[in-house]
PDB file of C-alpha atoms in Angstrom:
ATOM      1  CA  UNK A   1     208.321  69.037-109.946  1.00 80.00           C
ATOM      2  CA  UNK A   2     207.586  71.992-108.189  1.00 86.00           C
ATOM      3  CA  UNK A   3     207.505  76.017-108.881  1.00 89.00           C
ATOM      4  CA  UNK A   4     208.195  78.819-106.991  1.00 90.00           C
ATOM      5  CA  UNK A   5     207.677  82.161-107.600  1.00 92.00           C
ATOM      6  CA  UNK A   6     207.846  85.690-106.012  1.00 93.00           C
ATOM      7  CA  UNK A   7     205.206  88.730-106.572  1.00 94.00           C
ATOM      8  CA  UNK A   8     206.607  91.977-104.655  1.00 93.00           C
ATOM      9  CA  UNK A   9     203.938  94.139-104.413  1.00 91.00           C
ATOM     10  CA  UNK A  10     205.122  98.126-105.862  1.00 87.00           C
ATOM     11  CA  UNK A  11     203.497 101.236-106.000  1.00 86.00           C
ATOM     12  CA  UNK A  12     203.174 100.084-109.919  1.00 86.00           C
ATOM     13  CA  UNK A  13     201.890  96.980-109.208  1.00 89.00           C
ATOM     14  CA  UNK A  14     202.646  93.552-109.059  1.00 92.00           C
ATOM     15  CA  UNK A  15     206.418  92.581-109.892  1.00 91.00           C
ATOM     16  CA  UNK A  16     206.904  88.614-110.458  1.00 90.00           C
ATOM     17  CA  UNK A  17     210.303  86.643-110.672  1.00 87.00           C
ATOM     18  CA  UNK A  18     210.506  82.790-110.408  1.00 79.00           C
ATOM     19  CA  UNK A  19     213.076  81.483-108.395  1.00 82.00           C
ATOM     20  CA  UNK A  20     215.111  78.250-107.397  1.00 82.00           C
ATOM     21  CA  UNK A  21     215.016  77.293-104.030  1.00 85.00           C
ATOM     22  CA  UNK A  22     217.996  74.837-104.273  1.00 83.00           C
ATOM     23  CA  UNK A  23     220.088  77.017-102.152  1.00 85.00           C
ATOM     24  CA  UNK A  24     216.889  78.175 -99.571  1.00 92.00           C
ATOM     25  CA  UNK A  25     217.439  75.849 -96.575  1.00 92.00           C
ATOM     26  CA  UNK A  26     215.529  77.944 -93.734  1.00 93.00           C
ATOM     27  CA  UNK A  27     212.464  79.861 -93.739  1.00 94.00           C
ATOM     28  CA  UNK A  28     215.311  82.511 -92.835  1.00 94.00           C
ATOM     29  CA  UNK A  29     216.684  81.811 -95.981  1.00 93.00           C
ATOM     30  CA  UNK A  30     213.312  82.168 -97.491  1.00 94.00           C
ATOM     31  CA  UNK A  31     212.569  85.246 -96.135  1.00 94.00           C
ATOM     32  CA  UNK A  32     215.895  87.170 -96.926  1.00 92.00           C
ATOM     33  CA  UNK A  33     215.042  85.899-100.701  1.00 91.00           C
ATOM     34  CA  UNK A  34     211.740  87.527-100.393  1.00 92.00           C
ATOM     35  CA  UNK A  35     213.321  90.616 -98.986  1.00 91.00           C
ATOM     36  CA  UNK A  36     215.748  91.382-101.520  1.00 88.00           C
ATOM     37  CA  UNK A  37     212.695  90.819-104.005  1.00 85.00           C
ATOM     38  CA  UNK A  38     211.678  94.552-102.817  1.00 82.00           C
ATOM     39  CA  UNK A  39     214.444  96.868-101.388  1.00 73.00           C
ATOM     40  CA  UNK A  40     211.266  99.241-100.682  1.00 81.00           C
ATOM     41  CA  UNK A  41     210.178  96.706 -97.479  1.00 81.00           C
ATOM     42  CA  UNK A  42     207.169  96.207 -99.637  1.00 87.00           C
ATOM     43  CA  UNK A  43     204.687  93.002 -99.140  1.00 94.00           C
ATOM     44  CA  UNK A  44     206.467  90.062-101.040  1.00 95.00           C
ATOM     45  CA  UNK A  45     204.686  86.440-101.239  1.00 96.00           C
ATOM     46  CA  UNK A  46     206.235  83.414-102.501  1.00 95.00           C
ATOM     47  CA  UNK A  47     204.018  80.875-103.983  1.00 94.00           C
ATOM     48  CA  UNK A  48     205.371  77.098-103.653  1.00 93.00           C
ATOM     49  CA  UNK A  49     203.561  74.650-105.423  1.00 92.00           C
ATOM     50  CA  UNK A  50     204.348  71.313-105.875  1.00 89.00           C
ATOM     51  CA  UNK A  51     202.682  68.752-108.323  1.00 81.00           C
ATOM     52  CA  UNK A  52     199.015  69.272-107.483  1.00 78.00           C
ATOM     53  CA  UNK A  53     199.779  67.971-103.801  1.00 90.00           C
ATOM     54  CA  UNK A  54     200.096  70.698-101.713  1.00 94.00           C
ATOM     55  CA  UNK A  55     200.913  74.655-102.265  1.00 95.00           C
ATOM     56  CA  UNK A  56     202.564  77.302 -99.763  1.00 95.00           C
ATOM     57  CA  UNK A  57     202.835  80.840 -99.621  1.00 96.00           C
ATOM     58  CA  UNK A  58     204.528  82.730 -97.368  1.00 97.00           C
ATOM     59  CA  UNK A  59     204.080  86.453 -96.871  1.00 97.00           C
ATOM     60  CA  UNK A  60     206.758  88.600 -96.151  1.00 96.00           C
ATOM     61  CA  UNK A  61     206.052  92.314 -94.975  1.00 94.00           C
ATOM     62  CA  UNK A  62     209.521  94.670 -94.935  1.00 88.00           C
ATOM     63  CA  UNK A  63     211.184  93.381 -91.432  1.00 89.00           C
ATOM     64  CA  UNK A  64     208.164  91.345 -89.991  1.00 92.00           C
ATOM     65  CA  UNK A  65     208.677  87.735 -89.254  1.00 93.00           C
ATOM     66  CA  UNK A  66     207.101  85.624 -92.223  1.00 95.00           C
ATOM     67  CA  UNK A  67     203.646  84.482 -92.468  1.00 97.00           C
ATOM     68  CA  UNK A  68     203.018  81.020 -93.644  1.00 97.00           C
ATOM     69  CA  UNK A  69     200.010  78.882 -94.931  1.00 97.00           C
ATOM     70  CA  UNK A  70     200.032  75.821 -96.238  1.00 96.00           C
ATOM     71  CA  UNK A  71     197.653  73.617 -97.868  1.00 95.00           C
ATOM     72  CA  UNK A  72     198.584  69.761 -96.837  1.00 94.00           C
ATOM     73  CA  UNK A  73     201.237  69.911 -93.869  1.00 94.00           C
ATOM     74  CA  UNK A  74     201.401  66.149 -94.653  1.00 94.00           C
ATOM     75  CA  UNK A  75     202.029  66.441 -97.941  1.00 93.00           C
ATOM     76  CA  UNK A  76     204.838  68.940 -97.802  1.00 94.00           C
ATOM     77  CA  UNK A  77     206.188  66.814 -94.881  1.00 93.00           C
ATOM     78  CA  UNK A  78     207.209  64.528 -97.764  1.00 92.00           C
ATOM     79  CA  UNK A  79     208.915  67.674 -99.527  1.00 89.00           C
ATOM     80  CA  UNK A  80     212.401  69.163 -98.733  1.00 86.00           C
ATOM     81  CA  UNK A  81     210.724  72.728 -99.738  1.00 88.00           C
ATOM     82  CA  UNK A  82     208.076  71.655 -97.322  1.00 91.00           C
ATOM     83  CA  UNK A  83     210.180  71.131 -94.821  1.00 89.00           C
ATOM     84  CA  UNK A  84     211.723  74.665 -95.229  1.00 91.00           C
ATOM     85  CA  UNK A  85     207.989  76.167 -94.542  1.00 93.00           C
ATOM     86  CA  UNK A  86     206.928  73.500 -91.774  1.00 93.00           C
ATOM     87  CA  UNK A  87     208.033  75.167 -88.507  1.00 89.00           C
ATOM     88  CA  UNK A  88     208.071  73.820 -85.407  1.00 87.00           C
ATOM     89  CA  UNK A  89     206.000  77.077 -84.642  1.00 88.00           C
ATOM     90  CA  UNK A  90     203.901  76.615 -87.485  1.00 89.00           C
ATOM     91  CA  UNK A  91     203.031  73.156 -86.259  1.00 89.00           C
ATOM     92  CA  UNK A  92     202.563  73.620 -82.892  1.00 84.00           C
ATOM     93  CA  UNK A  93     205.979  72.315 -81.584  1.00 80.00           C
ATOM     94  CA  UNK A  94     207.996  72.764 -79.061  1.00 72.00           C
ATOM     95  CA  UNK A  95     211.591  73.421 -80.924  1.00 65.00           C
ATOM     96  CA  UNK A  96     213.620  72.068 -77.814  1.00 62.00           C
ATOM     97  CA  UNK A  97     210.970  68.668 -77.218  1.00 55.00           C
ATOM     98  CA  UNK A  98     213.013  66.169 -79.196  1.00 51.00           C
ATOM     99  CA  UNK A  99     216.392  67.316 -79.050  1.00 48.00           C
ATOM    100  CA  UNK A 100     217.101  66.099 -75.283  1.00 42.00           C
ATOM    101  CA  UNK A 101     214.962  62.395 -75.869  1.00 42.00           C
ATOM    102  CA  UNK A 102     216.915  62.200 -79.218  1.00 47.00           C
ATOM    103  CA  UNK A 103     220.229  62.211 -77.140  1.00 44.00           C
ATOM    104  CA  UNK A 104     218.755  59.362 -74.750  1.00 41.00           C
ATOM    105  CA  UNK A 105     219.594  56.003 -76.102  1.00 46.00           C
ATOM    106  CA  UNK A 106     216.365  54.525 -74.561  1.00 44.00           C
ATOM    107  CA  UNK A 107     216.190  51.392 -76.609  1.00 48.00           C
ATOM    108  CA  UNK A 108     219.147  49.662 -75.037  1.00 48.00           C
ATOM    109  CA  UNK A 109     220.455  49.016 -78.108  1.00 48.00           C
ATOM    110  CA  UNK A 110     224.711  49.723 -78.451  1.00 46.00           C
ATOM    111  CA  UNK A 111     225.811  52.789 -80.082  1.00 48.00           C
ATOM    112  CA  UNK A 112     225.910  52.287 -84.062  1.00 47.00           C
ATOM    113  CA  UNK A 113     223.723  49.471 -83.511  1.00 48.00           C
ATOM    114  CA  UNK A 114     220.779  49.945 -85.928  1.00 47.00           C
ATOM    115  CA  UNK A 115     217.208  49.398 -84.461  1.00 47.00           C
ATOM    116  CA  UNK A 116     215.068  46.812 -86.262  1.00 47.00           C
ATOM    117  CA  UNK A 117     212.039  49.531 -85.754  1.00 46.00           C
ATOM    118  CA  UNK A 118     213.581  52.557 -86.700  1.00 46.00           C
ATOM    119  CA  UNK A 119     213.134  51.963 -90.628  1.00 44.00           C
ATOM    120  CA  UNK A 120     209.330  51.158 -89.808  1.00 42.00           C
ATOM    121  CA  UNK A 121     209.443  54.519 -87.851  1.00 40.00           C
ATOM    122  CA  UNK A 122     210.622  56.364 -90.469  1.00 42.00           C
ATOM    123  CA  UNK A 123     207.434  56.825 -92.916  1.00 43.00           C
ATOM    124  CA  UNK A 124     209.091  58.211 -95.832  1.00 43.00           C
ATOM    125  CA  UNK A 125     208.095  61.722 -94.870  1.00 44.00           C
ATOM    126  CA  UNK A 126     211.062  64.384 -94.967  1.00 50.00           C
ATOM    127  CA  UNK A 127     210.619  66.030 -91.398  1.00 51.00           C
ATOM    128  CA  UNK A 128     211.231  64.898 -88.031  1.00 49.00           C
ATOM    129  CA  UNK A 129     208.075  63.724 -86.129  1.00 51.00           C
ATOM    130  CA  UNK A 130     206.396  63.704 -89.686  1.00 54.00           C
ATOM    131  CA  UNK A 131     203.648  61.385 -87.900  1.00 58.00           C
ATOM    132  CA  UNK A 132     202.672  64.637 -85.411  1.00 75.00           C
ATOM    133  CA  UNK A 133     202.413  66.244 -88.737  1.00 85.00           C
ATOM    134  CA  UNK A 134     198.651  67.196 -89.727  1.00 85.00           C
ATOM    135  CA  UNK A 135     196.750  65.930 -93.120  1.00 88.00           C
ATOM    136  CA  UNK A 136     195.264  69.087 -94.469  1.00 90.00           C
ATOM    137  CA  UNK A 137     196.165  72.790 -93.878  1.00 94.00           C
ATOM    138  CA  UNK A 138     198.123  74.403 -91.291  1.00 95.00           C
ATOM    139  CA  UNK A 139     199.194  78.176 -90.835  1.00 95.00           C
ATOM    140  CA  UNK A 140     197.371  81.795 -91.490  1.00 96.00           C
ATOM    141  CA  UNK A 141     194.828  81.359 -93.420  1.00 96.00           C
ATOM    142  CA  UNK A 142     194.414  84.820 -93.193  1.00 97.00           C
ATOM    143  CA  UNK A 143     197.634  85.675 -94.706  1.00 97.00           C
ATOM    144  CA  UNK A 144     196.114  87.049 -97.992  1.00 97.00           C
ATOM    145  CA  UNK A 145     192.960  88.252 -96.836  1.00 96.00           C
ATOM    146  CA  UNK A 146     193.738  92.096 -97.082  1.00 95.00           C
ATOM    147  CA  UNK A 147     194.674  91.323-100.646  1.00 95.00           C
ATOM    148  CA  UNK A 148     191.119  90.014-101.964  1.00 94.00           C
ATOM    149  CA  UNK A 149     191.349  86.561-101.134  1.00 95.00           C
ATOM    150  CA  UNK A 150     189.364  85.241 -98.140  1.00 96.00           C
ATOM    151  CA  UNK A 151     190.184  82.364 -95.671  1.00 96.00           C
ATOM    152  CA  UNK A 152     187.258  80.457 -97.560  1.00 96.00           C
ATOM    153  CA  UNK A 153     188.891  80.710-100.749  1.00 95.00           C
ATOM    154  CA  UNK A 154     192.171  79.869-100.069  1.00 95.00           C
ATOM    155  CA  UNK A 155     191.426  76.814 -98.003  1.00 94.00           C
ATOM    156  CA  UNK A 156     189.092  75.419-101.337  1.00 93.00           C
ATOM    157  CA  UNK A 157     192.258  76.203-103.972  1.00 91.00           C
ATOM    158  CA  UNK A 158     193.613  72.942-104.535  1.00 77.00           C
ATOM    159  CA  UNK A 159     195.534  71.769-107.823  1.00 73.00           C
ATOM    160  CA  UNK A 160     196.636  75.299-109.481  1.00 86.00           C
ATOM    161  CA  UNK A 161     196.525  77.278-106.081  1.00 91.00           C
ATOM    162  CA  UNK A 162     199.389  79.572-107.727  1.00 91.00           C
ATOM    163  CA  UNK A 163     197.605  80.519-110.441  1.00 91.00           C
ATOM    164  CA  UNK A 164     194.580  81.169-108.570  1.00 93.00           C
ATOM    165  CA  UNK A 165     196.300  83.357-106.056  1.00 94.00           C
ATOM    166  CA  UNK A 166     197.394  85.282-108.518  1.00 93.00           C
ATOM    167  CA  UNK A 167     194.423  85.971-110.531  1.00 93.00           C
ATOM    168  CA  UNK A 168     193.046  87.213-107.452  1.00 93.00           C
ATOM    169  CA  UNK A 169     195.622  89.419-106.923  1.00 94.00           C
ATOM    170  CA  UNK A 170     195.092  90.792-110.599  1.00 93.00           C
ATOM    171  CA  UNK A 171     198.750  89.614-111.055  1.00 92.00           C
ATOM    172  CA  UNK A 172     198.192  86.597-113.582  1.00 89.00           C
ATOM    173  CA  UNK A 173     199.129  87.908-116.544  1.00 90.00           C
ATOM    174  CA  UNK A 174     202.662  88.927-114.511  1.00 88.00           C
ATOM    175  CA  UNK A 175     202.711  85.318-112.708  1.00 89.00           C
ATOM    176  CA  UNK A 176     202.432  83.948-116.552  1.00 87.00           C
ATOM    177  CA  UNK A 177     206.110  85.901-117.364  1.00 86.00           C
ATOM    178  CA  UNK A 178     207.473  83.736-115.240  1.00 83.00           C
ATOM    179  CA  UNK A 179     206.202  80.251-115.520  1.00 77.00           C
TER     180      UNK A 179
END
C-alpha cells in the first residue's frame, strides 16, 4: 500500500489533494501533476509513502526542475513509484552508461538464449542496476528546509514521514482531508 498526496502552497495556505499515481510513469509525469496542482506556479510537494519502508517528496517550484529526497533509495528500488523518483541524476548515474553494454551480447550466449545467471542477477528490485542503488537516503535533503523542517529532521522521520512533514508545515489538519 502506498499514499500519495499533494500540498500546493497558496497565499491562503496549504491546499491538499490525494492522488493516484497509476498513470505517473516519469518524474516528468510527476511534475506536470504537481504543476497543475497550482496554476499560480506556486511551491507544490508530493509526499509518497509507502508501507513504513521508505517515503519521497518531491518539490516542485512553478517551472523549476523537481527536487527530490528520498528516504531508502533501496527500498523504493523495490517500488514502481520508486522507480518514478530514482533518477539516474538523483543517483549519481550516468543516463547513457548501460544502454551501449546492454546492446553487447558479451556472454556468448545465442540471441533468445536465456542466461543461467541473469535470474540470480536480477534481485527482485524494480530498477535497473538496483545493486548500484544505495541503502538509506539519497537526494536534497534540503528540499524543505525553507519551510521549517531541517535536514536533521527529515533524515530521522521514518514510519509516518507524511504526516510528520505535514505537521511541520502546519498543514496536518489539511493532509488529514485527504487520507
Amino acid at each position: 500500500m502506498y499514499f500519495a498526496a499533494l500540498l500546493a502552497r497558496t497565499e491562503d495556505g496549504w491546499e491538499a489533494s490525494d492522488t493516484e499515481l497509476d498513470d505517473v510513469e516519469t518524474l516528468s509525469d510527476l511534475a506536470d501533476l504537481a504543476r497543475e496542482a497550482s496554476p499560480d506556479e506556486d511551491t507544490v510537494l508530493v509526499l509518497i509513502e509507502q508501507e513504513d519502508a521508505w517515503f519521497g517528496v518531491v518539490r516542485v517550484d512553478g517551472e523549476e526542475d523537481p527536487r527530490i529526497y528520498v528516504s531508502d533509495a533501496a527500498a523504493a528500488a523495490r517500488s514502481s513509484y520508486g522507480e518514478i523518483l530514482l533518477t539516474d541524476e538523483l543517483l549519481g548515474r550516468d543516463p547513457d552508461d548501460g544502454d551501449v553494454l546492454d546492446a553487447l551480447d558479451l556472454d556468448g550466449t545465442e540471441d533468445g538464449e536465456a542466461d543461467e545467471d541473469d535470474d540470480d542477477a536480477e534481485d527482485g528490485a524494480g530498477i535497473a542496476g538496483a545493486a548500484d542503488v544505495p541503502h538509506g537516503p539519497v537526494g536534497d535533503a534540503l528540499i524543505l528546509d525553507d519551510l521549517g523542517v531541517s535536514e536533521k529532521e527529515l533524515r530521522l522521520m521514518s514510519t509516518d514521514a507524511v504526516t510528520e512533514i505535514a505537521e511541520s508545515l502546519g498543514a496536518s489538519e489539511t493532509l488529514e482531508t485527504v487520507r
